[in-house]
Coordinates of C-alpha atoms in Angstrom, one line a residue:
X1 CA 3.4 -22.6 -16.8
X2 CA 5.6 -19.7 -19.0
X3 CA 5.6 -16.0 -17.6
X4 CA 3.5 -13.8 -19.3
X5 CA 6.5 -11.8 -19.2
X6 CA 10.1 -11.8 -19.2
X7 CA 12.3 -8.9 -19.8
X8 CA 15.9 -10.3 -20.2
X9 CA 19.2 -8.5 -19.8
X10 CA 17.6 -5.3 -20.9
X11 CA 20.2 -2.5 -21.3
X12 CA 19.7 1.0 -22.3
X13 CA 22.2 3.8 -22.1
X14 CA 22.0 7.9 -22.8
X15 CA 25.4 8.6 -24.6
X16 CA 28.1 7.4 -22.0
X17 CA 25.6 6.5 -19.2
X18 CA 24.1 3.2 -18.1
X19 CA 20.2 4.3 -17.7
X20 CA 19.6 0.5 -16.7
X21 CA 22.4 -2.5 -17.1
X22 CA 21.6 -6.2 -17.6
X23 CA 18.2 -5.7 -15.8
X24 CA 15.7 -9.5 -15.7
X25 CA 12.4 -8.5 -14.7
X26 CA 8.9 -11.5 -15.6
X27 CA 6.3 -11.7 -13.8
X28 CA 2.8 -14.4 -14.3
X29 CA -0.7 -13.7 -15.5
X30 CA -2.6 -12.4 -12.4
X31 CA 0.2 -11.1 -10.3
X32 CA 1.1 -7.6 -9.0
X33 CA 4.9 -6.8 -8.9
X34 CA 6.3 -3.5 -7.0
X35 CA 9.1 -2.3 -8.7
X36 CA 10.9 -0.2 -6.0
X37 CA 13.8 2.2 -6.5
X38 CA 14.9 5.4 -5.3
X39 CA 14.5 8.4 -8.2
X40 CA 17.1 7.9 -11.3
X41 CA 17.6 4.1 -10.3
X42 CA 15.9 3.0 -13.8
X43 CA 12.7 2.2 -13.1
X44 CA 10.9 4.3 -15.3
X45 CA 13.2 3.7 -18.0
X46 CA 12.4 -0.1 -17.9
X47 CA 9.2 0.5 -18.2
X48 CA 9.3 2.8 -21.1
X49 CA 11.2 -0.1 -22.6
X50 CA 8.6 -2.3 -21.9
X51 CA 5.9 -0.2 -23.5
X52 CA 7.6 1.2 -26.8
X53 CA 8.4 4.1 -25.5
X54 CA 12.2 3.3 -26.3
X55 CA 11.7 1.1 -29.7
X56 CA 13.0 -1.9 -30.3
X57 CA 16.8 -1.2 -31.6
X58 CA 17.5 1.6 -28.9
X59 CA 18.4 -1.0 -26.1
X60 CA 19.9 -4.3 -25.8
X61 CA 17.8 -7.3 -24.4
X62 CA 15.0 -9.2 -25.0
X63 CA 10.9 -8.6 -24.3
X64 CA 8.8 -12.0 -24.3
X65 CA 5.3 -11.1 -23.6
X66 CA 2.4 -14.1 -24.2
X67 CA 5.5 -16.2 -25.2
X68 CA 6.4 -14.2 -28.4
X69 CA 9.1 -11.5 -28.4
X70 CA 7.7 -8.5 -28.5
X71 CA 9.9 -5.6 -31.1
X72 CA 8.0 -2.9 -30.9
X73 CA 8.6 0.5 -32.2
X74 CA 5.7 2.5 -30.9
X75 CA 3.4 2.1 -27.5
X76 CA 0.9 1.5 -30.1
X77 CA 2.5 -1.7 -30.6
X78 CA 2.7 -2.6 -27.1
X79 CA -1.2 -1.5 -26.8
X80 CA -2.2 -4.0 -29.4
X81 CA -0.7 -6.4 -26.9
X82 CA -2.7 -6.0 -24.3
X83 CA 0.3 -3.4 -22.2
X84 CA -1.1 -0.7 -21.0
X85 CA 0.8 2.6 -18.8
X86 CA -0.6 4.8 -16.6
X87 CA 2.0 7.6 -15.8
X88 CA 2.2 10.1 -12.7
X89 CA 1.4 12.7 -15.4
X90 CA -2.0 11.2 -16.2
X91 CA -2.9 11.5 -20.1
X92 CA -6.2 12.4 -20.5
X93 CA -7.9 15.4 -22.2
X94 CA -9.8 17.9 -19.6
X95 CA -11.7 19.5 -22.0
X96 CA -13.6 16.3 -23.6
X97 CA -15.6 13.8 -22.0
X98 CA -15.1 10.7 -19.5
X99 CA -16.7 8.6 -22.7
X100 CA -14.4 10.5 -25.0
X101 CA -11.3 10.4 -23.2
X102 CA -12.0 6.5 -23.2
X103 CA -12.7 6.1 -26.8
X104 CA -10.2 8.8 -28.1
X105 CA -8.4 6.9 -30.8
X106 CA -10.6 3.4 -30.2
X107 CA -13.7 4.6 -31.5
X108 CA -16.7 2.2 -32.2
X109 CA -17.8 3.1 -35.9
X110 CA -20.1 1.7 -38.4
X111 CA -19.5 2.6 -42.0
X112 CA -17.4 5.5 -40.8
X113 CA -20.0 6.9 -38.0
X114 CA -19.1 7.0 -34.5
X115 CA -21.5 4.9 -32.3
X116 CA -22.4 6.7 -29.5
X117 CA -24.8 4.4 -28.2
X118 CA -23.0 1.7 -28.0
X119 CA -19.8 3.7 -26.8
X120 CA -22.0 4.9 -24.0
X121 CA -23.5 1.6 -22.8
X122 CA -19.9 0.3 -22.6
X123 CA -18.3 3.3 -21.1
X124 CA -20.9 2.7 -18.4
X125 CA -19.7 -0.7 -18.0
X126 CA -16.3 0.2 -17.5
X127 CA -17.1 2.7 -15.4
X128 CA -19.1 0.3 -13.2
X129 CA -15.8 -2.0 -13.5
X130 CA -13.6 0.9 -11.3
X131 CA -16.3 1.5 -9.4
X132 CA -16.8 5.0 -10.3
X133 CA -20.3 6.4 -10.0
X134 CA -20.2 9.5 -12.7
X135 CA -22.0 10.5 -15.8
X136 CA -20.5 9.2 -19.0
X137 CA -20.4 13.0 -20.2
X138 CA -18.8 14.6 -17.4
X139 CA -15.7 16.6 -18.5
X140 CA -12.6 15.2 -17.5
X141 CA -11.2 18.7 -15.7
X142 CA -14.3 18.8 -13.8
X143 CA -13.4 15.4 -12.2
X144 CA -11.0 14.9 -8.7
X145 CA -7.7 13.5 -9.5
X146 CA -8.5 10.3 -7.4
X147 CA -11.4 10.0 -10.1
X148 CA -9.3 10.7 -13.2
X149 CA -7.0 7.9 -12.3
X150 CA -9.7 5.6 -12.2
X151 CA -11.1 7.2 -15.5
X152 CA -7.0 6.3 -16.6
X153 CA -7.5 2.7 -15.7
X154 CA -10.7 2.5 -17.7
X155 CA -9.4 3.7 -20.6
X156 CA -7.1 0.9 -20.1
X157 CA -9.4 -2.0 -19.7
X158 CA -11.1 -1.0 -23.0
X159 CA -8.0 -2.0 -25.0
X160 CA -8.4 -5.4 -23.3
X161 CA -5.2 -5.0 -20.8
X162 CA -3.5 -8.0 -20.0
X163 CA -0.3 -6.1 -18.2
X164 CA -1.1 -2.6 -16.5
X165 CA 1.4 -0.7 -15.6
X166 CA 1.0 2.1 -13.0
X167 CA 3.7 4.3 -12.1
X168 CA 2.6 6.6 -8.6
X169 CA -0.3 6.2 -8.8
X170 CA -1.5 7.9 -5.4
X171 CA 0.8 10.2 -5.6
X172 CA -1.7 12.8 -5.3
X173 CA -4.4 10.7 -3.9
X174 CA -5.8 10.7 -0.3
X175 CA -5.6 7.4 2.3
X176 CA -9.0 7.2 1.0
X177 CA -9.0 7.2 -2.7
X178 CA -5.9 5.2 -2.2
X179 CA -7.5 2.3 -0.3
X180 CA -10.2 2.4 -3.4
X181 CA -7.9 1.7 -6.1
X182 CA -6.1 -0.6 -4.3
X183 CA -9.0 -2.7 -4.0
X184 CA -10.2 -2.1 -7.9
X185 CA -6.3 -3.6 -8.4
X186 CA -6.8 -6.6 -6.4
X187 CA -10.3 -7.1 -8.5
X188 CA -8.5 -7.0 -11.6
X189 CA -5.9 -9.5 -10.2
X190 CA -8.8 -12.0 -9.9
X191 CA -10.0 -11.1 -13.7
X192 CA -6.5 -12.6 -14.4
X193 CA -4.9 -8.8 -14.8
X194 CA -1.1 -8.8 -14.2
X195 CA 0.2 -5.7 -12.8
X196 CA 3.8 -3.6 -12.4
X197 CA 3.1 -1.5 -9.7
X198 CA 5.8 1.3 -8.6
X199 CA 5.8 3.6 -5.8
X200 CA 7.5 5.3 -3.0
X201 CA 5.3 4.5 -0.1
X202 CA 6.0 1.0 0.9
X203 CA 3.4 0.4 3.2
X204 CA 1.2 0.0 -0.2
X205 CA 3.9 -1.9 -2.0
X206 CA 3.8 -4.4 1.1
X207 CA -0.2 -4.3 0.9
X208 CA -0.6 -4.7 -2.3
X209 CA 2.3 -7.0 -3.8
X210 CA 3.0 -10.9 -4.7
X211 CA 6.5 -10.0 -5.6
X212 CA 9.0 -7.0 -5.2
X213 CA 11.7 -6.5 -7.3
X214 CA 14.1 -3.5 -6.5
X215 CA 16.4 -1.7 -9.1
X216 CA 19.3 0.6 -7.7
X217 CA 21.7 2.2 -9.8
X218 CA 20.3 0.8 -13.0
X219 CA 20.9 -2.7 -11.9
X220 CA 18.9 -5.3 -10.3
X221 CA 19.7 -6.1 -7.2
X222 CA 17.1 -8.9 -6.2
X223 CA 13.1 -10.1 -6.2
X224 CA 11.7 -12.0 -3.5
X225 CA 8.1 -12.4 -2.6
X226 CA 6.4 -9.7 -0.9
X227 CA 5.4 -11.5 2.2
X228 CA 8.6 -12.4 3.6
X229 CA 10.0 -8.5 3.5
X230 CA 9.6 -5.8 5.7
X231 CA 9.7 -2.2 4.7
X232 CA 13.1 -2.1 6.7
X233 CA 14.1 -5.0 3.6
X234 CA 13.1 -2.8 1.1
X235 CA 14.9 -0.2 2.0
X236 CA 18.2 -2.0 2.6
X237 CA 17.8 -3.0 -1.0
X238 CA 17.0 0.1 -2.4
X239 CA 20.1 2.3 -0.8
X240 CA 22.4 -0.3 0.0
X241 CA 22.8 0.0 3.5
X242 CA 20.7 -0.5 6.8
X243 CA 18.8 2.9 8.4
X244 CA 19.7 3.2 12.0
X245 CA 18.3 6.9 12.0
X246 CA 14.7 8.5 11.2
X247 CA 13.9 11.7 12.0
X248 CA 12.5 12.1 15.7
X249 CA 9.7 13.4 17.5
X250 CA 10.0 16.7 18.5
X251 CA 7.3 17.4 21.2
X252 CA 5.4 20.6 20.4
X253 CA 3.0 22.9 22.1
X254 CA -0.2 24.6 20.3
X255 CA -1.0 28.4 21.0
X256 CA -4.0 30.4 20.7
X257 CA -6.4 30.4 18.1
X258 CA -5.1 31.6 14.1
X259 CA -8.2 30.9 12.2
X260 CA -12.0 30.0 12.8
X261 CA -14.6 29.2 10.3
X262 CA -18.3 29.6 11.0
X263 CA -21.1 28.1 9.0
X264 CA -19.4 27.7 5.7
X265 CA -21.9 26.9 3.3
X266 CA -20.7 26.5 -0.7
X267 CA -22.8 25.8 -3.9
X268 CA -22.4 24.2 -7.1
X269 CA -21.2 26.6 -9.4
X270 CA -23.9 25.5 -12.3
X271 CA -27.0 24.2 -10.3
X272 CA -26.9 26.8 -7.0
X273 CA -29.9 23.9 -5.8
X274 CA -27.0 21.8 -5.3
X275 CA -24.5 22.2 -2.1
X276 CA -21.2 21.1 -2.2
X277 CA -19.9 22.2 1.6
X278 CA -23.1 22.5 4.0
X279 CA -22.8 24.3 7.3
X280 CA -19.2 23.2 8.0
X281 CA -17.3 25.0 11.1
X282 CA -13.8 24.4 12.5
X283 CA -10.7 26.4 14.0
X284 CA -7.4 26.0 13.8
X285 CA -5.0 27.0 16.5
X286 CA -1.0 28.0 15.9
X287 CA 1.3 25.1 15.4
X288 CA -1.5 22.8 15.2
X289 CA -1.9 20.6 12.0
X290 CA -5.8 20.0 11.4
X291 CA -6.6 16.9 9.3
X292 CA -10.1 17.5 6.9
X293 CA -11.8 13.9 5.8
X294 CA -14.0 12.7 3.7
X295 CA -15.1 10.8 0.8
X296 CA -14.3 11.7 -2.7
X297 CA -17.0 14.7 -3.6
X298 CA -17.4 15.1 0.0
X299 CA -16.6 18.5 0.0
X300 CA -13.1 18.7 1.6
X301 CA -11.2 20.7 -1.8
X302 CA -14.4 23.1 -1.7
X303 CA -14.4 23.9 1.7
X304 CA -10.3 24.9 1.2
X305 CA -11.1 26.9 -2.0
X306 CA -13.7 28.7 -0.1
X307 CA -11.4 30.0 2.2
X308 CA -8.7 30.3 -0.1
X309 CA -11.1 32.6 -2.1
X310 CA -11.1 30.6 -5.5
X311 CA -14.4 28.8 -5.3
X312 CA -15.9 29.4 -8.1
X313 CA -19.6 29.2 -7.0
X314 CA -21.7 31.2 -4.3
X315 CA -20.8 30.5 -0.6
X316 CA -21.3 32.3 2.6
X317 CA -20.0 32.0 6.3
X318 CA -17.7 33.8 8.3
X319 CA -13.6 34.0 8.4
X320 CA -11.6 34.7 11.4
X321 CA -8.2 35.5 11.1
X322 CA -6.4 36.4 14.8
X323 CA -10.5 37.0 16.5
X324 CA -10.7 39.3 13.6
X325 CA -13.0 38.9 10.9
X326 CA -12.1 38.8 6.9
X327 CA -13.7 38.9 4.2
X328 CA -11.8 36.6 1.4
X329 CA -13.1 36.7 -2.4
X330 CA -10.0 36.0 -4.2
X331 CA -6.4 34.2 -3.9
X332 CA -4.9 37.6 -3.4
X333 CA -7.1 39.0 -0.2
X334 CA -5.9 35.1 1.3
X335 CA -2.6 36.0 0.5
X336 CA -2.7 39.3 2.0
X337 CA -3.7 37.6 5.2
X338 CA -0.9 35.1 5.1
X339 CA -2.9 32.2 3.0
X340 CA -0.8 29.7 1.1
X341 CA -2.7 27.2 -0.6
X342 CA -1.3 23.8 -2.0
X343 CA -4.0 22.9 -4.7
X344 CA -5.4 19.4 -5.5
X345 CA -3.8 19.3 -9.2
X346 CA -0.6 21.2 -8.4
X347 CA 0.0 21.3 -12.8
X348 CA -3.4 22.5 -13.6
X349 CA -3.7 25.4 -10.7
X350 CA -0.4 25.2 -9.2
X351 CA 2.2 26.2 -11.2
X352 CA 2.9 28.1 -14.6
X353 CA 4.9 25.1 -16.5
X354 CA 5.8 27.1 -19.5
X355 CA 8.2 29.6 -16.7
X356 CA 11.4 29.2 -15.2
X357 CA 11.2 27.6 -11.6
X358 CA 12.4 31.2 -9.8
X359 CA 9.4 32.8 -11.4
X360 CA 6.8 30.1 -10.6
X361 CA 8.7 30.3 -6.4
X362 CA 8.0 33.9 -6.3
X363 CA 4.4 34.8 -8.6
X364 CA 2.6 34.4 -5.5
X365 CA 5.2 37.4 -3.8
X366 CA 5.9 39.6 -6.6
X367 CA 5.5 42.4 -4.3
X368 CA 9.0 41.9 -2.5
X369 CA 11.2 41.6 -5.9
X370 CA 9.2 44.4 -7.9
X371 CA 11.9 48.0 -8.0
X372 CA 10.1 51.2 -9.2
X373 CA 6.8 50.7 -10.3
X374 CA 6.8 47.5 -11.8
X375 CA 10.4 46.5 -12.5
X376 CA 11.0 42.9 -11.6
X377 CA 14.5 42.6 -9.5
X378 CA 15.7 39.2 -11.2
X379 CA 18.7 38.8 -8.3

């Protein structure tokens, strides 16, 4: 039976540098590959190969996908194929819809009309296909990240997929959300879906693989199937060498009491009938590290932005800080009482991307590095 794919000998340099040399990678209809690599050992680029990204003429190799060599000189090309990439940096558009984000350039028209009815009876059934319970018209930024992904590989199945490619994808996910698109992979798998699947965190490569094949340095150093390798195999392959040493245990000892929440209780922002964080109450003493789970909507992001003081609804409840009680309304009163706060989508609220990397490290603190009145100290 051919492959469904076979990249051979593929090549690609930057100037003077080897981004990826002589790499084979193929891999049969139906079957999930890890592709496993520390950062800058090609994988990326091999994929962006694969996809277009790179055209056909910027690398040396060949690209037989469905048993006819693929020369492509856009992702378009690649799309029409039946490839599809999901990246770490999801690309979808938070302002429109879930059903527009699906459709946006694969519109169903009739005589030059957009048909929304039948956009929105399929949306629903590819919605239904990732197992994702949400309105065709919700707004893409108003969804979880776990959720967009799934929205991602939606988007995907609607160009009829026959490869998807998904570079870390739970990278920002939770155990939970992580265990459900694991299991919409393997359901695609069965629907005859072939997958390259790349990630860091190998105890999902092992779940979730056929066959792994590592990449270090821009070469390839092997592929072997996924049940005869430990995660101690993987990582032999990947840095060349065996790990005798992880980081230890350190015993450690929790003291009294930082922070204490009391009846937290949060509403929707739009529909104040609606509660997203009901009557929740925990503390937290120093040196301790408190775990908050739940299923997706199930209130854990609220109940942080609560205290972090950027919910953007009604709540009430009580803060304790030290036995003393606060009252937090905005990021800079929980800053003030020694607040950080890692958000859920670190690009949207997290960071400033069109600043330098000093200024983003020290907006939160500008306070310490102002002279005179307002004079930031650049040193």
């Amino acid at each position: 039976m051919p492959y469904l794919l076979e990249m051979k000998n593929i090549t690609k340099t930057f100037g003077s540098v080897k981004a990826i040399d002589n790499v084979c990678l193929r891999l049969n209809a139906g079957e999930i590959v890890s592709l496993c690599g520390e950062n800058g050992s090609g994988k990326s680029t091999l994929m962006k190969v694969l996809c277009g990204i790179y055209p056909h003429g910027s690398y040396e190799g060949e690209i037989i996908f469905a048993g006819e060599e693929i020369q492509a000189s856009h992702i378009r090309d690649t799309e029409r194929k039946g490839i599809a990439i999901i990246h770490q940096e999801l690309a979808l558009v938070k302002e429109l819809t879930v059903l527009e984000n699906i459709f946006l350039g694969n519109e169903i028209t009739h005589n030059g009309i957009m048909d929304y009815d039948l956009m929105t009876l399929r949306c629903q059934k590819l919605l239904a296909q990732v197992s994702l319970s949400i309105s065709p018209d919700t707004r893409v930024g108003d969804l979880g990240l776990g959720q967009q992904q799934l929205v991602e590989i939606a988007k995907a199945l609607n160009k009829q997929v026959r490869l998807l490619i998904l570079d870390e994808p739970t990278a920002s996910l939770t155990e939970q959300e992580t265990s459900v698109l694991l299991d919409i992979i393997r359901d695609l798998q069965q629907h005859g879906i072939a997958c390259i699947y790349i990630s860091h965190k190998l105890n999902e490569v092992k779940a979730i693989s056929d066959t792994i094949c590592v990449i270090r340095d821009g070469q390839h150093i092997g592929t072997r199937d996924a049940a005869g390798m430990s995660e101690d195999d993987i990582i032999t392959m990947m840095v060349g060498r065996e790990l005798t040493a992880l980081y230890p245990n350190e015993p450690h000892t929790t003291g009294d009491e930082i922070l204490r929440i009391e009846h937290l209780t949060a509403w929707h922002p739009v529909n104040r009938h609606i509660k997203r964080v009901n009557d929740v109450s925990f503390s937290l003493k120093r040196g301790e590290i408190l775990g908050i789970a739940g299923l997706v909507g199930a209130g854990r992001t609220e109940t942080i932005q609560c205290l972090f003081g950027v919910w953007p609804g009604q709540w009430e409840g009580k803060i304790y800080i030290d036995g003393k009680q606060v009252d937090i309304r905005n990021c800079q009163q929980a800053i003030a009482q020694g607040i950080a706060m890692v958000p859920e989508d670190r690009k949207r609220d997290g960071i400033v991307p069109v600043m330098a990397v000093g200024k983003n490290i020290t907006l939160a603190a500008l306070n310490k590095f102002t002279g005179g009145i307002s004079q930031l100290d650049d040193a």
